[in-house]
Coordinates of C-alpha atoms in Angstrom, one line a residue:
X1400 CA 27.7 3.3 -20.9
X1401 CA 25.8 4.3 -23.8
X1402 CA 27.8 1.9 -25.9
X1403 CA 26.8 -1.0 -23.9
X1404 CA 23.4 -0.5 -21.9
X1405 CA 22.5 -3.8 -20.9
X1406 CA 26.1 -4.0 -19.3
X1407 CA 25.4 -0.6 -18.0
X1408 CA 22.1 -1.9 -16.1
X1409 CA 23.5 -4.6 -14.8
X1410 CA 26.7 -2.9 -13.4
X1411 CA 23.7 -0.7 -11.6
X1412 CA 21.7 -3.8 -10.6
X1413 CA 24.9 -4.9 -9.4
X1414 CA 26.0 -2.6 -7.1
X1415 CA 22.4 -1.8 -5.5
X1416 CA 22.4 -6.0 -4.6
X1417 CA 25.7 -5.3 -3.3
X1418 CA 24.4 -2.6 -0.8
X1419 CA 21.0 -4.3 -0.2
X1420 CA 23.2 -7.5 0.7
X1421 CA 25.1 -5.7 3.5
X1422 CA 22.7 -7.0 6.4
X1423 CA 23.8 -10.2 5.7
X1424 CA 27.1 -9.3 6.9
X1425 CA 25.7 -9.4 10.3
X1426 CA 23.2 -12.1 9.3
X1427 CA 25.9 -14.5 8.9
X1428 CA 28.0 -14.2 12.1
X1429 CA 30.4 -11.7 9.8
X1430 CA 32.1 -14.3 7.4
X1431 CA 30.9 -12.7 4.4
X1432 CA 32.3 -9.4 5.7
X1433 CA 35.5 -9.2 4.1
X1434 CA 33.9 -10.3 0.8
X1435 CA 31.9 -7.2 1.0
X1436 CA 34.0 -4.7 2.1
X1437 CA 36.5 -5.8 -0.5
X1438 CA 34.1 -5.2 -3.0
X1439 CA 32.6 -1.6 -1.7
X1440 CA 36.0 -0.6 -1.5
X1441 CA 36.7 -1.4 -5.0
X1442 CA 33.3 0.5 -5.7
X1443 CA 34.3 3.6 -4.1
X1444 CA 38.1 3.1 -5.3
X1445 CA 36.3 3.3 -8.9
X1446 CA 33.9 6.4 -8.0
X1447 CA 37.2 8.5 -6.5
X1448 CA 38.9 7.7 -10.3
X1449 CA 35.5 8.0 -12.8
X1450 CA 33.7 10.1 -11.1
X1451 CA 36.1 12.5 -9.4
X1452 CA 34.7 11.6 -5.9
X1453 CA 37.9 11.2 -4.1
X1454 CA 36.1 11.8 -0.4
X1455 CA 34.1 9.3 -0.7
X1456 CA 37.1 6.3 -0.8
X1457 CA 38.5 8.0 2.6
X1458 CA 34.9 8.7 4.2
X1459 CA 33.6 4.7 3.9
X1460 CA 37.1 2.9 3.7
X1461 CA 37.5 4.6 7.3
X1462 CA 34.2 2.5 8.3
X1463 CA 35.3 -0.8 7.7
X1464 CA 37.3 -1.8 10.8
X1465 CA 33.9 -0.7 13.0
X1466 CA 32.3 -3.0 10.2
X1467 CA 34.8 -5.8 10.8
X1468 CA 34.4 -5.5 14.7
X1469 CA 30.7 -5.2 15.2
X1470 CA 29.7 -8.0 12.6
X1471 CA 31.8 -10.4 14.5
X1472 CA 30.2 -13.1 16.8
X1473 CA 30.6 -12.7 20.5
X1474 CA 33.4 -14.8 21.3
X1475 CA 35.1 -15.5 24.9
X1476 CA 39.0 -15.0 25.3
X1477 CA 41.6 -17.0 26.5
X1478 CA 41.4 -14.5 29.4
X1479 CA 40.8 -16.3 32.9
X1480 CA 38.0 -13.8 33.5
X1481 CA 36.5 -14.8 30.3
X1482 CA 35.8 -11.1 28.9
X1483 CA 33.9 -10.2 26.4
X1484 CA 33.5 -7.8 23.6
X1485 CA 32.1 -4.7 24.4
X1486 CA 28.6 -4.0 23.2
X1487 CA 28.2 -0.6 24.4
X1488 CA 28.8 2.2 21.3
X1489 CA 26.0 -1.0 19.4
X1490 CA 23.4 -0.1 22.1
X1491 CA 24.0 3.4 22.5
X1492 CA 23.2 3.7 18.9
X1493 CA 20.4 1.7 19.0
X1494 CA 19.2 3.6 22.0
X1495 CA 19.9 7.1 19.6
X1496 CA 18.2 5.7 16.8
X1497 CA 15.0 4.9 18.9
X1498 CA 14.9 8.4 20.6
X1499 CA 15.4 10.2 17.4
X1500 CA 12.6 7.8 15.9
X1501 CA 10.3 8.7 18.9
X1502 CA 11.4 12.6 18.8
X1503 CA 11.0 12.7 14.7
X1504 CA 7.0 11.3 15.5
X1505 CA 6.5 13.5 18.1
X1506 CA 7.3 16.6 15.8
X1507 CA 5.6 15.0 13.0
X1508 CA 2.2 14.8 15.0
X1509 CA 2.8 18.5 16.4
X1510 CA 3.2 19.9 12.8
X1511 CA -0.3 17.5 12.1
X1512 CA -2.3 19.0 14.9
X1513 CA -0.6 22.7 13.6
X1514 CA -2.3 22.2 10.2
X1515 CA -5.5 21.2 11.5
X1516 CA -5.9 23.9 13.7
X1517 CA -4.6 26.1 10.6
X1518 CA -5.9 29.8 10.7
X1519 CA -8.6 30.0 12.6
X1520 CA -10.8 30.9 10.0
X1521 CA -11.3 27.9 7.8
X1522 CA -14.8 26.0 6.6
X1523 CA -15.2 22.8 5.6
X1524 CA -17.2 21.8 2.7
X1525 CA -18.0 18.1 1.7
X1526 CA -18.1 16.8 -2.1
X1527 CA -20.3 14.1 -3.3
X1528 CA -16.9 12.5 -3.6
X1529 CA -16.6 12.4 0.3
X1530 CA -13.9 14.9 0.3
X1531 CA -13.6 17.3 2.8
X1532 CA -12.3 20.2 1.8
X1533 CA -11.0 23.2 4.0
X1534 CA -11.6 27.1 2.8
X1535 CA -11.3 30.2 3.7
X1536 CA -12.2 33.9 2.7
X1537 CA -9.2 36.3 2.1
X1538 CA -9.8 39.8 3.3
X1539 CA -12.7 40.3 4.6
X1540 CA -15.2 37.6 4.3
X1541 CA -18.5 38.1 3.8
X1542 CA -21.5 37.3 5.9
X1543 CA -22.9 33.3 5.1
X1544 CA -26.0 33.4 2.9
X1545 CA -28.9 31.8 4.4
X1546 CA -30.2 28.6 2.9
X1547 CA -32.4 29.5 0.2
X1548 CA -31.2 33.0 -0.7
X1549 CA -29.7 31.9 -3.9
X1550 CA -27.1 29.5 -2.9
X1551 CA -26.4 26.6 -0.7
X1552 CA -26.2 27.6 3.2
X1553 CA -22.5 28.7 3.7
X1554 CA -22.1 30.4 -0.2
X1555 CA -21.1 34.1 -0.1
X1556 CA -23.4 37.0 0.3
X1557 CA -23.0 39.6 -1.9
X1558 CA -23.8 40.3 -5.5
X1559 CA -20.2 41.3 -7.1
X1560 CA -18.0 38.4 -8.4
X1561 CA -16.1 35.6 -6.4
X1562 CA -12.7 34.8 -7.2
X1563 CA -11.2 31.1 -6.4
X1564 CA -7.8 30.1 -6.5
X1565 CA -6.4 27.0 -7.5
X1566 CA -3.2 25.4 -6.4
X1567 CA -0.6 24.0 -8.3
X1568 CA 0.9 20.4 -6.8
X1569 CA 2.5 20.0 -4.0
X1570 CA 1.2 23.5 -3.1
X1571 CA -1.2 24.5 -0.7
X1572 CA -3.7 28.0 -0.3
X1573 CA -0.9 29.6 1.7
X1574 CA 1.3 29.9 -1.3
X1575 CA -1.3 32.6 -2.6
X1576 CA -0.6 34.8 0.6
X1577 CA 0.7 37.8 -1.2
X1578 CA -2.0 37.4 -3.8
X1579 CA -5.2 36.4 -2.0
X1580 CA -5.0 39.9 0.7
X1581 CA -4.7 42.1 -2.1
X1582 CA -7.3 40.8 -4.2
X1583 CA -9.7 39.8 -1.1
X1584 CA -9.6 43.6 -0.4
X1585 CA -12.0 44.1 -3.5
X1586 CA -13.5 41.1 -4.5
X1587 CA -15.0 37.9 -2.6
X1588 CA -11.6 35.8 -2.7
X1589 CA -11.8 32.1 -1.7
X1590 CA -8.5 30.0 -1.0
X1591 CA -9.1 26.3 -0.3
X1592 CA -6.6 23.0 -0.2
X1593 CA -7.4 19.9 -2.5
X1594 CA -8.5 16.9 -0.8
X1595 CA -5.3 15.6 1.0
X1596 CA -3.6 18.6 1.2
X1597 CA -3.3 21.0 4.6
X1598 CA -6.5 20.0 7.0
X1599 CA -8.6 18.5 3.5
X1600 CA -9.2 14.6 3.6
X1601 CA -9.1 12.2 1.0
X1602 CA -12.0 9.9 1.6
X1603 CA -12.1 8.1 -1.7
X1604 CA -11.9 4.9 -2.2
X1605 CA -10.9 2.9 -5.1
X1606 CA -8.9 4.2 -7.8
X1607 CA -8.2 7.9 -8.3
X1608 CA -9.2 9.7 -11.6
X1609 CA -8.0 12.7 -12.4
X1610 CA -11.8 14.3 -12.7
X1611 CA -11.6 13.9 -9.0
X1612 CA -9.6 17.3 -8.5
X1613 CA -12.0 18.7 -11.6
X1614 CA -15.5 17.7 -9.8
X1615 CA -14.1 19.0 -6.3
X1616 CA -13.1 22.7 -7.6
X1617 CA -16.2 22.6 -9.7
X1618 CA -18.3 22.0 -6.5
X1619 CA -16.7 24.2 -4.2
X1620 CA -16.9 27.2 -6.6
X1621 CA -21.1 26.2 -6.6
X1622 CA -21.0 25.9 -2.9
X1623 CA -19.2 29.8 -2.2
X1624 CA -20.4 31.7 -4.8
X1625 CA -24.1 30.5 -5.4
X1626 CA -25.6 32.6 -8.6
X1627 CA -22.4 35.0 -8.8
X1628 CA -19.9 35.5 -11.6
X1629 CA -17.4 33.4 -10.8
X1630 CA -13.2 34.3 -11.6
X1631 CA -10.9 30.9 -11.6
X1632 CA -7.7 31.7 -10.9
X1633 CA -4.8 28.7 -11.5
X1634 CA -1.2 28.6 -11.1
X1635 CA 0.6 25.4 -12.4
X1636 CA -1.4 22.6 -12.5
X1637 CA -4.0 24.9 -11.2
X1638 CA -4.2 26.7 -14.5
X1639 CA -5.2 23.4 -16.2
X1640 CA -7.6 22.5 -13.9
X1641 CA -9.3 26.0 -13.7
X1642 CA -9.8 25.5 -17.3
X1643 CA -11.9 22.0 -17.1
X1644 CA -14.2 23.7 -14.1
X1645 CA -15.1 26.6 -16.7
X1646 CA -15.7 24.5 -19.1
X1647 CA -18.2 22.6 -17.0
X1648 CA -19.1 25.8 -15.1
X1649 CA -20.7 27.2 -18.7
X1650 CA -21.4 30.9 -18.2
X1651 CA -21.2 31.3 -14.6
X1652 CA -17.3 31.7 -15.2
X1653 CA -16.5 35.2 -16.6
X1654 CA -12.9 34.9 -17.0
X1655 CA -9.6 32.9 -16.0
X1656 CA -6.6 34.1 -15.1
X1657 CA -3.4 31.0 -15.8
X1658 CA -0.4 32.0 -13.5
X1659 CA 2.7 30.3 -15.3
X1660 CA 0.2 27.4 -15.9
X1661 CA 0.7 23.9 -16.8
X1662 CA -0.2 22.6 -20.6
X1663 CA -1.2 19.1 -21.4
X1664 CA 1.4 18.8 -24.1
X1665 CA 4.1 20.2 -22.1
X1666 CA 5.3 16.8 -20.7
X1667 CA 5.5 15.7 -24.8
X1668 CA 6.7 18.3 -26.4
X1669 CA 9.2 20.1 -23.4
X1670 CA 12.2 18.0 -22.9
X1671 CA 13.0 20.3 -19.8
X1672 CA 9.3 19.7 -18.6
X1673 CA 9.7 15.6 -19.1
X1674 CA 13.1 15.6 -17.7
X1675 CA 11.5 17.6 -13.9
X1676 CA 8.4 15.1 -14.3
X1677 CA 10.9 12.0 -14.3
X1678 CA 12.8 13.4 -11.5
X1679 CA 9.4 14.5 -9.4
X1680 CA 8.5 11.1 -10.1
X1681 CA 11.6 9.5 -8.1
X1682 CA 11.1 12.4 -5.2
X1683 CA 7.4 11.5 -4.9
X1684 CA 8.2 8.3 -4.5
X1685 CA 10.5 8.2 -1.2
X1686 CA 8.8 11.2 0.2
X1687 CA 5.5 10.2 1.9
X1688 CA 7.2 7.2 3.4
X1689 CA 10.4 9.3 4.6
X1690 CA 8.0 11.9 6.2
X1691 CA 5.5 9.2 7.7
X1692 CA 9.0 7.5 9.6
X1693 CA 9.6 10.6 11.4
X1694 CA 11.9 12.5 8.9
X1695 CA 10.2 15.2 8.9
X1696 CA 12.2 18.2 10.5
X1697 CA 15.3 16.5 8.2
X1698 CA 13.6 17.8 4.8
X1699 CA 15.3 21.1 4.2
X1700 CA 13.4 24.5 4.2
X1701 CA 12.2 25.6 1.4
X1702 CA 13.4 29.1 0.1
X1703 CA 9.8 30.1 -1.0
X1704 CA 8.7 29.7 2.9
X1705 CA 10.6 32.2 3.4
X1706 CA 9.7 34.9 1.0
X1707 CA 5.7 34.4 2.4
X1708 CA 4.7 37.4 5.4
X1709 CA 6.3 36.2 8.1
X1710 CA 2.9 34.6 9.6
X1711 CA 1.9 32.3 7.3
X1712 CA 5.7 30.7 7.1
X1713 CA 5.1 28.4 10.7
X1714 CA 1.8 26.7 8.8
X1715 CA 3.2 26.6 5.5
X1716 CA 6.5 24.7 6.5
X1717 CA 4.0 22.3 8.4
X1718 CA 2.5 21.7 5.4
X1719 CA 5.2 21.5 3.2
X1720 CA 7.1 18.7 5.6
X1721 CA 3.5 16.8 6.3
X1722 CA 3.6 13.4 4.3
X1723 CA -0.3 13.6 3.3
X1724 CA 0.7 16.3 1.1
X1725 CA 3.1 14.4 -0.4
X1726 CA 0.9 11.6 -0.7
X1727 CA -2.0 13.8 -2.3
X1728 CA 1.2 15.0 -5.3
X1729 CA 2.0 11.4 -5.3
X1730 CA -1.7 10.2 -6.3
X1731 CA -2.3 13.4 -8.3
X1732 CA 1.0 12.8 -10.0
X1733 CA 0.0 9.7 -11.4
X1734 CA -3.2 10.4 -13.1
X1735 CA -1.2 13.5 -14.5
X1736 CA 0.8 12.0 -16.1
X1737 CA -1.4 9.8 -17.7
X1738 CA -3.8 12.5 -18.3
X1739 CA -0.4 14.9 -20.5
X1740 CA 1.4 11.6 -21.7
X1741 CA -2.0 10.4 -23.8
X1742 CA -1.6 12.6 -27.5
X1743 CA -5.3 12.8 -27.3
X1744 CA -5.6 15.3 -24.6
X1745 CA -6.0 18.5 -26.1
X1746 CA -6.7 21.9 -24.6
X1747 CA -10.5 22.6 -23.2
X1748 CA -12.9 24.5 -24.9
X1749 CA -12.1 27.6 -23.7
X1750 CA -15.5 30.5 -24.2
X1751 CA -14.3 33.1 -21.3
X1752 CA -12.0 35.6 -21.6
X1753 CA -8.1 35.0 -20.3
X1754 CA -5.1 36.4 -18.7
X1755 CA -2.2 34.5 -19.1
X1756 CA 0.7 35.6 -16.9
X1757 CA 4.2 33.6 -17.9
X1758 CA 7.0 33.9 -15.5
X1759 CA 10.1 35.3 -16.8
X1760 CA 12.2 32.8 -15.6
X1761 CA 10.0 30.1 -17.1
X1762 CA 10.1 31.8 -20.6
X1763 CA 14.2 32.1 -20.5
X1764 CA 15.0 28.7 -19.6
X1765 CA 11.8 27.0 -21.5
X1766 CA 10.8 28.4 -24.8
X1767 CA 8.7 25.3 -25.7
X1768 CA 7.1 26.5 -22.8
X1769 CA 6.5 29.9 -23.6
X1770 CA 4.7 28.9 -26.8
X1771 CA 2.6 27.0 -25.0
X1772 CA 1.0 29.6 -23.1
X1773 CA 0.8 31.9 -26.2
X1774 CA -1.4 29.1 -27.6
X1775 CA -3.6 28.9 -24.8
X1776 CA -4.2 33.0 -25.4
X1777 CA -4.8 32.0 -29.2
X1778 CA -7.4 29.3 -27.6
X1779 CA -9.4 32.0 -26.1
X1780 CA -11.8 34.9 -27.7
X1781 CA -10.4 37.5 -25.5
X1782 CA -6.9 37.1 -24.0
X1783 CA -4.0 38.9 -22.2
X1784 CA -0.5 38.4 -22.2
X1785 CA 1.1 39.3 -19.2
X1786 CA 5.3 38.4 -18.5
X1787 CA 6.8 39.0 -14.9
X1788 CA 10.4 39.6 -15.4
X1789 CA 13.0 37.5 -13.5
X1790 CA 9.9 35.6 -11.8
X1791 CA 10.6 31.7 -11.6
X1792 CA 7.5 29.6 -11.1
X1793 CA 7.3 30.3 -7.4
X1794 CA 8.7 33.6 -7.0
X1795 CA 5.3 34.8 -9.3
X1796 CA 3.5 34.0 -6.1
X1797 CA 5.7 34.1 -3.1
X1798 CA 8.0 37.3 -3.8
X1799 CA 6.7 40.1 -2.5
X1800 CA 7.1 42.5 -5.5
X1801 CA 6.7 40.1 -8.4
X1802 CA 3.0 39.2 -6.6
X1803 CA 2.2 42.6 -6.3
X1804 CA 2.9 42.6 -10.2
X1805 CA 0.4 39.8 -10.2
X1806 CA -2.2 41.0 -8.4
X1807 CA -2.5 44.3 -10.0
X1808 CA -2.7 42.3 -13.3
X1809 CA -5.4 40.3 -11.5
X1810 CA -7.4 43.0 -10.1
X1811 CA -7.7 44.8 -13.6
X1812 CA -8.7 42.1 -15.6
X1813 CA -11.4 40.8 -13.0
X1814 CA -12.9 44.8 -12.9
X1815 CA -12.7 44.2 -17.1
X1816 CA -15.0 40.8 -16.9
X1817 CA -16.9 42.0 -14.7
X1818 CA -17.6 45.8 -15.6
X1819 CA -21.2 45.8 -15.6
X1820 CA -21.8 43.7 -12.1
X1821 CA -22.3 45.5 -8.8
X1822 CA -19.2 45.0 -6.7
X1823 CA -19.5 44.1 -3.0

């Protein structure tokens, strides 16, 4: 194969017209039946030799007389009575396949109408963008400021500092469970979903730039915390994009904490990073569609849902199996890329202090990676360096002790930026 890649891609070509061709099987009264099972039997003859999967010879060989049988035309006997074939296991499949369609939309507009309802608890704030994005207060939240008193109507009252967390992809404000209670317990702690993700809409139009997540966080974090100091908090992509709303946030930001953050050189420089972002790129692309068709309850549970406190998990596997999330990583996907794969992109300016917390995990299997993140501490003119052992890139978040970890780390260095303001 790597001898000869041209014969290579056209062996591949090949076999994908040979499976795309099937239809016509049935298209064609069932003549060219035999020409195509002799051929997908060759196919799998060769994938039980090359590639050691002897099943799979045995497990589609075994369909071909239902193949021959249903793809033949309906034909009368010789019989006096003039019988027919029987076209009742056809029907009853189609029949199956039309509940299952009916039952997989059903669920899939059940989980919608879960998200929307969400916690009970939520806001709504709308960006010049047209976005509506969904927020909430960990802990205890604090009373709305009236318009006028130093903030937008809706901003948090209070004079101690605000902390807002940023997702990563494909994540949503309930992956900061474990984090968000502790640190809502001391500080004015905001959660909130980018637009398309949980009960946030997307109401852009045209095509998506990458500032669009950027402008939205930098809005938001205006709209909650009016004149207060203000804490970003990222994980993954989140880091990244905490770092462009300080930037643009100037010295209302007093520090920002990366959780096992994304770079913009990682996709260039990690060949373990560019090898996930080519095979995110193929999940992201069957996804929203798969989910929209009814697919849903199909897509296996995560393992992360299940290390969040048990009340959170019903939302957050609506979410996760939701296709408008997938469609929000899908768009943001795209500008990503663009945005890490262009050598010009460099780090922000970064004038606040940091904490950069690396999961263990992350650092073992990755050490491009792990350099990364030191050179974001070397970017800053304060900086912590902070490793969770045995934490991989969710487990920082979602498992119970390693968050605690986190959240300790969190809580200290917000009391350090913020020593001389008046808590709440």
């Amino acid at each position: 194969m790597r001898r000869y890649p041209r014969l290579t891609k056209l062996a591949a070509h090949g076999v994908l017209a040979m499976e795309c061709a099937f239809p016509l099987a049935y298209a064609a009264k069932g003549r060219p039946a035999p020409y195509l099972l002799a051929t997908a039997g060759a196919f799998h003859l060769v994938n039980a030799r090359v590639m050691g999967l002897g099943r799979f010879f045995w497990a589609f060989t075994s369909t071909y007389p239902a193949v021959a049988y249903t793809t033949r035309p309906r034909e009368r006997t010789g019989d006096a009575a003039g019988v027919r074939r029987d076209d009742t296991l056809p029907a009853v499949a189609a029949t199956a396949g039309l509940v299952l369609f009916t039952a997989g939309q059903v669920a899939r507009i059940r989980r919608r109408r879960l998200i929307e309802r969400g916690r009970g608890d939520e806001r709504t704030y709308t960006t010049a963008a047209g976005n509506v994005l969904s927020y909430r207060y960990a802990g205890n939240p604090p009373p709305d400021r009236p318009a006028g008193a130093g903030g937008r109507s809706g901003g948090a009252a209070g004079d101690g500092p605000v902390v807002v967390l940023e997702s990563g992809m494909a994540a949503t404000a309930e992956h900061w469970e474990r984090i968000a209670g502790p640190l809502g317990d001391r500080f004015t702690t905001v959660t909130y979903q980018r637009a398309g993700y949980g009960a946030s809409r997307y109401r852009g139009t045209g095509e998506y730039r990458f500032e669009t997540m950027v402008d939205d966080l930098v809005e938001l974090t205006r709209h909650v915390a009016g004149d207060r100091p203000v804490i970003l908090v990222g994980h993954s992509l989140g880091g990244y994009l905490a770092l462009l709303a300080a930037e643009r946030l100037g010295g209302q930001v007093r520090g920002v904490a990366l959780v096992d953050s994304s770079h913009p050189a990682e996709l260039r420089r990690s060949l373990r990073q560019a090898e996930g972002g080519r095979a995110l790129t193929s999940t992201l692309a069957i996804m929203p569609g798969s989910l929209r068709a009814g697919f849903g309850s199909l897509l296996p549970r995560a393992p992360w849902i299940d290390r969040l406190p048990e009340s959170v998990r019903p939302l957050a596997l609506a979410q996760y199996r939701d296709p408008e999330l997938w469609a929000a990583a899908r768009r943001e996907w795209r500008v990503v890329q663009e945005r890490f794969g262009d050598e010009s992109t460099g780090l922000p300016r970064i004038d606040v202090p940091l904490v950069v917390v690396t999961a263990g995990r992350t650092a073992r299997a990755d050490a491009v990676q792990a350099d990364l993140h030191d050179e974001f501490a070397a970017a800053a003119p304060r900086a912590q360096r902070h490793l969770i052992a045995d934490a991989d890139h969710d487990e920082i978040l979602t498992d119970a002790d390693r968050a605690a970890e986190v959240a300790t780390i969190l809580t200290a260095f917000v009391d350090d930026v913020t020593a001389p303001e008046v808590r709440r």
